[in-house]
PDB file of C-alpha atoms and ligand atoms in Angstrom:
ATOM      1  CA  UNK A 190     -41.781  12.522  54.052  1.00  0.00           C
ATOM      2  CA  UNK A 191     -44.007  15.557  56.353  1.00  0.00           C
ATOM      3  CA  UNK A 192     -44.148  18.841  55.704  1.00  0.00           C
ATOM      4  CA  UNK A 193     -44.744  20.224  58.711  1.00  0.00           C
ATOM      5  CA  UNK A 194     -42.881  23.418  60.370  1.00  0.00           C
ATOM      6  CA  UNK A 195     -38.825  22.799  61.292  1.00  0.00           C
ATOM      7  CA  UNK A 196     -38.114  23.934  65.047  1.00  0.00           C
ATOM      8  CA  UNK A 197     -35.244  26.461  64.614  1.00  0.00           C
ATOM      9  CA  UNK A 198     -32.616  26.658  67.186  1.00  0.00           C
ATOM     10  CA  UNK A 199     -29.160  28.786  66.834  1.00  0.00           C
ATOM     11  CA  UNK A 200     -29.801  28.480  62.613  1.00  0.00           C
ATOM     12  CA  UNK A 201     -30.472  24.924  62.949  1.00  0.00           C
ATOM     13  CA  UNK A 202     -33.451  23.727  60.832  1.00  0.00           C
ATOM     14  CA  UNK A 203     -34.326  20.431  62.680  1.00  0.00           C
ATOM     15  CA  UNK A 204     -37.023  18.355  60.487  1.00  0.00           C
ATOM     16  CA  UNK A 205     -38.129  15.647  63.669  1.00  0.00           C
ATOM     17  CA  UNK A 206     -39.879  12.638  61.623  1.00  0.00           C
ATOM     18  CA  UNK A 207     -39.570  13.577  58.470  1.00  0.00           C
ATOM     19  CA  UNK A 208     -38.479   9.848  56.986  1.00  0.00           C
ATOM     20  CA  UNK A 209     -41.434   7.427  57.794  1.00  0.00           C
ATOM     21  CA  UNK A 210     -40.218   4.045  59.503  1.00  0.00           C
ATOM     22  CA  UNK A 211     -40.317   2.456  55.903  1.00  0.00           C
ATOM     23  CA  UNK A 212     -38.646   5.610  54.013  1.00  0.00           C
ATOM     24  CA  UNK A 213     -35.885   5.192  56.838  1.00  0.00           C
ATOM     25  CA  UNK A 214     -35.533   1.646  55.958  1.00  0.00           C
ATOM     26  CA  UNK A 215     -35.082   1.866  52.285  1.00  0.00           C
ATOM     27  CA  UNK A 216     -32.708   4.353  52.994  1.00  0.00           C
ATOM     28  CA  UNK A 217     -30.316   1.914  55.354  1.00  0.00           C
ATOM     29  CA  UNK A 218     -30.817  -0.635  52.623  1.00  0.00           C
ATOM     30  CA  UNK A 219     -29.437   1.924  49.845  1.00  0.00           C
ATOM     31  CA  UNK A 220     -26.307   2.367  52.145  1.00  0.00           C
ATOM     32  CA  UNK A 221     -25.553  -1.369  52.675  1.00  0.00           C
ATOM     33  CA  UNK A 222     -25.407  -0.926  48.701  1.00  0.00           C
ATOM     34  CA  UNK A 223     -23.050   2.139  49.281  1.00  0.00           C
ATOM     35  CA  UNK A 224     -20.574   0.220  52.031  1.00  0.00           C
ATOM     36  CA  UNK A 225     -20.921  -3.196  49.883  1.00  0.00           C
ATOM     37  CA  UNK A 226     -18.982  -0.796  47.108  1.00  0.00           C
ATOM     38  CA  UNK A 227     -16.740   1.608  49.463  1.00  0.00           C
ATOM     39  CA  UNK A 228     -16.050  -0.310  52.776  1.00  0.00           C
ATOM     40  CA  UNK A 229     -16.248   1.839  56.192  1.00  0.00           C
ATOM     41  CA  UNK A 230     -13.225   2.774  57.160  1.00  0.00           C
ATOM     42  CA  UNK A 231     -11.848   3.620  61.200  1.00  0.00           C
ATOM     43  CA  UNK A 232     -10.429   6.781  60.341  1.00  0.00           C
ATOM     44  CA  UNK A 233      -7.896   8.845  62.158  1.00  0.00           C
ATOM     45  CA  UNK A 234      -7.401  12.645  62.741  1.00  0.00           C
ATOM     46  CA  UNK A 235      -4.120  14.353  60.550  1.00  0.00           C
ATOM     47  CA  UNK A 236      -2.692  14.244  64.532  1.00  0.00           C
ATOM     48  CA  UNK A 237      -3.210  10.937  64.108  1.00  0.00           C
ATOM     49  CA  UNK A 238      -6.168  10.455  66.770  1.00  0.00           C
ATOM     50  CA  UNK A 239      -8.616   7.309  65.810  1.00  0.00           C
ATOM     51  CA  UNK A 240     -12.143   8.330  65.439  1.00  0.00           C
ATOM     52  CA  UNK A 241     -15.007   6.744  67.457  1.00  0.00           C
ATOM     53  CA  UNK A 242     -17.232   6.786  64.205  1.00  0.00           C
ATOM     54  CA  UNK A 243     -16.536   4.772  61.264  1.00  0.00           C
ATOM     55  CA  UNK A 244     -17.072   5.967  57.466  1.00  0.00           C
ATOM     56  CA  UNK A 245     -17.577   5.981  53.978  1.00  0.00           C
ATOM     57  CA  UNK A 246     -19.015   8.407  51.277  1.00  0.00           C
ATOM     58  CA  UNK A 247     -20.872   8.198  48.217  1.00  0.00           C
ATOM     59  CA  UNK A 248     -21.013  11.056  45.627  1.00  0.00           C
ATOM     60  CA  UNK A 249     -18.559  12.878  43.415  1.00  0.00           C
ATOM     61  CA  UNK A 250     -16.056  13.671  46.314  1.00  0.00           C
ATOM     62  CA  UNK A 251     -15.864  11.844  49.756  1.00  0.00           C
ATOM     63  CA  UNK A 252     -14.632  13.290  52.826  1.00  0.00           C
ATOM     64  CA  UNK A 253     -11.702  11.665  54.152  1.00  0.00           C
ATOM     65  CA  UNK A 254      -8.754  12.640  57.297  1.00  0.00           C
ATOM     66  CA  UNK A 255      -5.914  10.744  57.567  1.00  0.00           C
ATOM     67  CA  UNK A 256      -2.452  11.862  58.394  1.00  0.00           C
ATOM     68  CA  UNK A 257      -1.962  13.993  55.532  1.00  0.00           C
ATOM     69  CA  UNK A 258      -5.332  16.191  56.807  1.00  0.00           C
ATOM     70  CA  UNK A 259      -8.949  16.556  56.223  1.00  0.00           C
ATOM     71  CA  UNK A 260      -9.486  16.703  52.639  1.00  0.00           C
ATOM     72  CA  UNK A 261     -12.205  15.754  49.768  1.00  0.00           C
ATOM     73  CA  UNK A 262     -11.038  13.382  47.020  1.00  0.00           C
ATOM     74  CA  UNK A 263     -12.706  11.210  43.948  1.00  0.00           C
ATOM     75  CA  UNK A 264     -11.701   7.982  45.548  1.00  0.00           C
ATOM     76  CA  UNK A 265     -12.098   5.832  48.364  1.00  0.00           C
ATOM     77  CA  UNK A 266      -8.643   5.247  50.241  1.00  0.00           C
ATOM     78  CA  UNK A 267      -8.941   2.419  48.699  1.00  0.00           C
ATOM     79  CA  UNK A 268      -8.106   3.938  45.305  1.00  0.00           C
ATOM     80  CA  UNK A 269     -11.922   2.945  43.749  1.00  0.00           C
ATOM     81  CA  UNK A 270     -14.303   5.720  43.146  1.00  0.00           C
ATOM     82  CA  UNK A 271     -17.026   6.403  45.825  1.00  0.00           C
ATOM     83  CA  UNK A 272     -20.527   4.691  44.536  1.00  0.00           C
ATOM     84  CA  UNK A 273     -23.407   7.066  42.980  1.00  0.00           C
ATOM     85  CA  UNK A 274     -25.542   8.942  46.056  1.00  0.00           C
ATOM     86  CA  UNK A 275     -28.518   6.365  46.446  1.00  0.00           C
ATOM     87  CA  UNK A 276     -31.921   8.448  44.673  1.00  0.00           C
ATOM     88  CA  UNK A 277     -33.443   7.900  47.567  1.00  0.00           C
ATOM     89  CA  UNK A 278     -31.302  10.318  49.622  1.00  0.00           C
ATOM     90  CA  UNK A 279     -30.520  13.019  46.690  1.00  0.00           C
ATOM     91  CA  UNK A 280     -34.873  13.406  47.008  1.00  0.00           C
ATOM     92  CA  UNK A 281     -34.296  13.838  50.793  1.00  0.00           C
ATOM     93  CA  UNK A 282     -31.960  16.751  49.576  1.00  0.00           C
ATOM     94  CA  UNK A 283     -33.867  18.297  46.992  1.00  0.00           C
ATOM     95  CA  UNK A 284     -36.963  18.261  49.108  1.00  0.00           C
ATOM     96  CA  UNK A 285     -35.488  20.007  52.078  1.00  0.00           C
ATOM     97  CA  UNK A 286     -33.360  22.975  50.635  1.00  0.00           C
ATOM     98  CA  UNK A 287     -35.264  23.289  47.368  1.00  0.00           C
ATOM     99  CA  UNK A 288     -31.600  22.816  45.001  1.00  0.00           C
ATOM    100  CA  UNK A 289     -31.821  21.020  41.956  1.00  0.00           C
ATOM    101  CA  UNK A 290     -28.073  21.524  42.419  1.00  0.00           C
ATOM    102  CA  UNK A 291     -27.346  17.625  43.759  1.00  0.00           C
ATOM    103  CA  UNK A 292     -24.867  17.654  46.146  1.00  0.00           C
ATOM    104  CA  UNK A 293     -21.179  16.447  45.411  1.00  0.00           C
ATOM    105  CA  UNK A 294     -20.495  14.727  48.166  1.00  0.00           C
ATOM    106  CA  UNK A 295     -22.545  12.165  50.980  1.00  0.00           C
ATOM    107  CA  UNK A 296     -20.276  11.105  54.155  1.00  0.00           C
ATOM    108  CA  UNK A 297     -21.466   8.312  55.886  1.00  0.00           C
ATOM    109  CA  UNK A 298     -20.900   8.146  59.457  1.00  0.00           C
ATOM    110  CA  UNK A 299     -21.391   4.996  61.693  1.00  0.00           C
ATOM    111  CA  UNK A 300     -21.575   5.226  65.289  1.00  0.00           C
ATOM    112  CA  UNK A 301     -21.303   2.203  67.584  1.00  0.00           C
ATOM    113  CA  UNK A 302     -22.457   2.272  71.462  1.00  0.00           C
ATOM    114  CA  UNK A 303     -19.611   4.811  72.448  1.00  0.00           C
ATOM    115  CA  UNK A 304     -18.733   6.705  69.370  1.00  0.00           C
ATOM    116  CA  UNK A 305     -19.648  10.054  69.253  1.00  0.00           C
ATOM    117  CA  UNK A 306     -18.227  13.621  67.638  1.00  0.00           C
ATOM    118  CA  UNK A 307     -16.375  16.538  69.048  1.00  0.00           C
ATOM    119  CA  UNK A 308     -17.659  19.782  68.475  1.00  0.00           C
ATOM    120  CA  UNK A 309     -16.416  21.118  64.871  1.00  0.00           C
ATOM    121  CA  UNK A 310     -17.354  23.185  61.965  1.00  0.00           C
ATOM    122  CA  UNK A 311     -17.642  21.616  58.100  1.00  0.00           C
ATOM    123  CA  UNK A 312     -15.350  23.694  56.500  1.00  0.00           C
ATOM    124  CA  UNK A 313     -13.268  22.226  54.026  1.00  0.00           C
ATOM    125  CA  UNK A 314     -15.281  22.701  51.212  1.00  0.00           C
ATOM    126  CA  UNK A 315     -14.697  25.361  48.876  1.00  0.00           C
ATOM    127  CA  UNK A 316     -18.533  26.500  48.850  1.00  0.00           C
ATOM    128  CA  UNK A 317     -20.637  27.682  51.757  1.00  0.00           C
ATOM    129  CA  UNK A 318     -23.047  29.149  50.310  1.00  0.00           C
ATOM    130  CA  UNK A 319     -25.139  26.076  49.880  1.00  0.00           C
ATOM    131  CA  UNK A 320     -26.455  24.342  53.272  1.00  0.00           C
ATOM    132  CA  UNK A 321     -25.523  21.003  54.751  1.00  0.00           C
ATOM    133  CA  UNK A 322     -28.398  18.540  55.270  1.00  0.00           C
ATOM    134  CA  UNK A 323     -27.409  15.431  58.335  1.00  0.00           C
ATOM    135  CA  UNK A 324     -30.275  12.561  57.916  1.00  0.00           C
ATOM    136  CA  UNK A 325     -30.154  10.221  61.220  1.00  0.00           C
ATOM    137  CA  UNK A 326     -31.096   7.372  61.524  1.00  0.00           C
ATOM    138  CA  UNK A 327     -31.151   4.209  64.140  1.00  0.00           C
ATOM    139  CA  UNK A 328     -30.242   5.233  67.832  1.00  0.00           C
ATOM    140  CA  UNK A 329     -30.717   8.615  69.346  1.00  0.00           C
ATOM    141  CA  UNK A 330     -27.953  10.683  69.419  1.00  0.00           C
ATOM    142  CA  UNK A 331     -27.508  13.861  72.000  1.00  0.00           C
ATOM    143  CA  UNK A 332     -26.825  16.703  69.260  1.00  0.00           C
ATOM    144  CA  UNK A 333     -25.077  19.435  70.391  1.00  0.00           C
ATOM    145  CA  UNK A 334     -25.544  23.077  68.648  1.00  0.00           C
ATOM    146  CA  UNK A 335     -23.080  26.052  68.778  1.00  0.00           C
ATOM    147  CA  UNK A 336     -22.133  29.236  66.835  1.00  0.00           C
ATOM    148  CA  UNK A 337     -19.898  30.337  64.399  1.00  0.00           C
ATOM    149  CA  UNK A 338     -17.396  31.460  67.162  1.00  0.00           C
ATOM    150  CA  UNK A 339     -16.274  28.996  69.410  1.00  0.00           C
ATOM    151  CA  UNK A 340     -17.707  29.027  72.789  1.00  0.00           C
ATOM    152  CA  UNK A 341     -20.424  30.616  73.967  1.00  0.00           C
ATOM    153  CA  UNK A 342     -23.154  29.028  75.386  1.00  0.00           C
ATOM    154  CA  UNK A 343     -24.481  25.684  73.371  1.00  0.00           C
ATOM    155  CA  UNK A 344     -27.991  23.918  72.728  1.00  0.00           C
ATOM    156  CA  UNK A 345     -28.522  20.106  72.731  1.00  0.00           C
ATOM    157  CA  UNK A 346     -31.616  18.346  70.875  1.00  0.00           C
ATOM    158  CA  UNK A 347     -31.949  14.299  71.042  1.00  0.00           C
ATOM    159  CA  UNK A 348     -31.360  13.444  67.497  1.00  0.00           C
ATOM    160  CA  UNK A 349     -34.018  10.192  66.275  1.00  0.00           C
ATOM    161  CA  UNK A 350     -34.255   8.030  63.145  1.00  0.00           C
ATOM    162  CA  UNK A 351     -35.750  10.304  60.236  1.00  0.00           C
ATOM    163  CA  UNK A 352     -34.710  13.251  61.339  1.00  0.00           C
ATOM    164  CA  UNK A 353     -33.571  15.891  59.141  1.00  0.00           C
ATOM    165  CA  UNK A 354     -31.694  18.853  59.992  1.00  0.00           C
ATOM    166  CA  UNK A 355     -30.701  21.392  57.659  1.00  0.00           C
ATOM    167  CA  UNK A 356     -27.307  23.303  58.369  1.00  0.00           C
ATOM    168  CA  UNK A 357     -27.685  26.617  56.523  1.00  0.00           C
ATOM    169  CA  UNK A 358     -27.399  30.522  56.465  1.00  0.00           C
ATOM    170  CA  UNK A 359     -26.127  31.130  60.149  1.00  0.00           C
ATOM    171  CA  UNK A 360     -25.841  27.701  60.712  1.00  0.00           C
ATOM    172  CA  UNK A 361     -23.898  26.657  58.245  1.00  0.00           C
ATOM    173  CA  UNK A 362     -20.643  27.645  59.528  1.00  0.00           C
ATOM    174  CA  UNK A 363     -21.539  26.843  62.804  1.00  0.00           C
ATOM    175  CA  UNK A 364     -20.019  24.446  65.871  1.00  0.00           C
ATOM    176  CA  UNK A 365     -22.037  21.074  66.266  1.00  0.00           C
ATOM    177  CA  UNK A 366     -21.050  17.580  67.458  1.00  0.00           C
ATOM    178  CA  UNK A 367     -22.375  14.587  68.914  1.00  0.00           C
ATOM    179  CA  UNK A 368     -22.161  13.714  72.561  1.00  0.00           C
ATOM    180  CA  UNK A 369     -23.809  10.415  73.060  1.00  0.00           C
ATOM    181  CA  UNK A 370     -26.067   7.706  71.548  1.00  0.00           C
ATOM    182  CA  UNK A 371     -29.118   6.272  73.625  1.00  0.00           C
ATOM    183  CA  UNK A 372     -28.182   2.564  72.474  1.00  0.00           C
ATOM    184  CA  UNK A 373     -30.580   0.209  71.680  1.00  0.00           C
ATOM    185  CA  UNK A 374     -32.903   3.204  71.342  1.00  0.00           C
ATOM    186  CA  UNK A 375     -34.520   2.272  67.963  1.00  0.00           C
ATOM    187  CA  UNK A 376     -34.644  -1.125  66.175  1.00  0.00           C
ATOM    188  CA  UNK A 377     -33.856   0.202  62.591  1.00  0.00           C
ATOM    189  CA  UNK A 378     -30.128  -1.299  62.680  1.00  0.00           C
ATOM    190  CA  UNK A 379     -30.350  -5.110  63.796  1.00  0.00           C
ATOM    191  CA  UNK A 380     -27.289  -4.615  65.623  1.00  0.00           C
ATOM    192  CA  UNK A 381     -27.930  -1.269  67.380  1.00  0.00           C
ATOM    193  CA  UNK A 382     -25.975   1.967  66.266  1.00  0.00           C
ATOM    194  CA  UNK A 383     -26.527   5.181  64.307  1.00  0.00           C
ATOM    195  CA  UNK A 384     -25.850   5.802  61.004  1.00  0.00           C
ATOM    196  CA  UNK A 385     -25.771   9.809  60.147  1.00  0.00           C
ATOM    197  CA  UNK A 386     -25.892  11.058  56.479  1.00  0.00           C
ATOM    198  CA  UNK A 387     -24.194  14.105  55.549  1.00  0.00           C
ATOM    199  CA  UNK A 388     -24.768  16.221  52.003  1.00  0.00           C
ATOM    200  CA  UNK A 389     -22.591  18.729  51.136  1.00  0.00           C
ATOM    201  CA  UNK A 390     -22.025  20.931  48.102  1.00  0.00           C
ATOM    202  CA  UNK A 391     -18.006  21.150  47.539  1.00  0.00           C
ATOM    203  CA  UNK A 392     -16.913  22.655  44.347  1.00  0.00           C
ATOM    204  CA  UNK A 393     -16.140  25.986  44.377  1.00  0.00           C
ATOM    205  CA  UNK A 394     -17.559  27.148  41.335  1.00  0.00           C
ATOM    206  CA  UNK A 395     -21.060  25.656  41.814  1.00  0.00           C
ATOM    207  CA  UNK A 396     -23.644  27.886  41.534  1.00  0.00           C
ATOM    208  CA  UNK A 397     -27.629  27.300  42.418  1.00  0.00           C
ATOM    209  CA  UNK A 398     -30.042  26.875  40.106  1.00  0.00           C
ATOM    210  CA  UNK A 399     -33.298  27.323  41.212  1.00  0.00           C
ATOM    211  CA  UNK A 400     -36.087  25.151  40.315  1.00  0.00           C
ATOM    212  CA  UNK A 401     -38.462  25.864  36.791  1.00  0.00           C
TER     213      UNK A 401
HETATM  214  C1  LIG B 684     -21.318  15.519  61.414  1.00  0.00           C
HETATM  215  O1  LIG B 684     -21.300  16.628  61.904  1.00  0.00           O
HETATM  216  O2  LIG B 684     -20.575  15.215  60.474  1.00  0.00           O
HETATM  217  C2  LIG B 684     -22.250  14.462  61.934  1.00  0.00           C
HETATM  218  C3  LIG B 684     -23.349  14.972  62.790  1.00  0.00           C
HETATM  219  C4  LIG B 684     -24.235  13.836  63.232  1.00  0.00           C
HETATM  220  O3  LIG B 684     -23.772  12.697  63.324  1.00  0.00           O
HETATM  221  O4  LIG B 684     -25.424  14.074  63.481  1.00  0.00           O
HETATM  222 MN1  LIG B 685     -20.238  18.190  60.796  1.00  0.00          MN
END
């Protein structure tokens, strides 16, 4: 992992490079453990509109949409609980916001050559006072920044394998989305794709405790 200074755009705290080639790797290896235990899953909007990514979580609460509506919930559709959040990823965490509060919940989204992500806020979970961190990795992906409102005028940044970004104070409400992957960009995933990490803190009554 480098410490070196996060470019800022609209709130954004975008860490390019901070997972080394082999940190990256050992990080895709703890999610094949992750999928092995909670299977991805082609999910579909409560309209009922199939998304291009596929997904699974880890963590105390997973983020799932079906039908019934976007929601967090202690199992996998599948009825099991989600698997622990891989170590490796919880230091990723701690080392980028500075909580020892883990976070409850890691979404795993897999993007194929065409998949990509409308423009949205992360807002079901009852706590925003804690910041969402996305970890890419495997093909660049065309990541597109907004504001808290919707509209306005937005900012793009290529996304690359190791990068860190860090959704948090004025960003943490905001509009972002993925337009596009550059497949075959990076050779991290043997078959191509993206995989993008999300960590969020969800319960309501959490509260921060700051490092001794
Ligand atoms: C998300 O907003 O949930 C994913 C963003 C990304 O794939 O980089
Ligand atoms: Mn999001």
């Amino acid at each position: 992992m480098k410490a070196i200074k996060p470019l800022m755009i609209n709130g954004f705290e975008i860490h390019k490079g901070f997972l080394s080639r082999a940190d990256q790797a050992k990080v895709v290896q703890s999610l094949r453990h992750v999928v092995s235990q909670a299977p991805l899953v082609s999910p579909v909007t409560p309209s009922g509109k199939p998304m291009t990514v596929r997904q699974t979580s880890a963590g105390k609460l997973g983020w799932v949409t079906d039908t019934s509506g976007y929601r967090y919930q202690a199992t996998h559709p599948n009825g099991t609980p989600w698997p622990a959040v891989p170590s490796q990823i919880t230091a990723i965490w701690q080392e980028v916001t500075q909580c020892m509060r883990a976070p409850d919940s890691c979404l795993v989204n897999f993007y194929t050559e065409h998949a990509k992500m409308g423009l949205h806020q992360d807002k079901d979970e009852g706590n925003f006072d804690f910041p969402v961190v996305s970890i890419s990795l495997g093909d660049d992906a065309l990541f597109r920044m907004g504001h808290v409102e919707r509209g306005g005028k937005t900012e793009s940044i290529w996304l690359s394998s190791g990068d860190v970004v860090v959704m948090g104070g004025a960003a943490r409400l905001a509009y972002h989305g993925i337009d596009k992957l550059r497949f075959g960009s990076s050779g991290l995933l043997t078959q191509g794709g993206r995989v993008n990490v999300t960590l969020r803190v969800v319960d309501q009554g959490a509260s921060e405790q700051q490092p001794s």
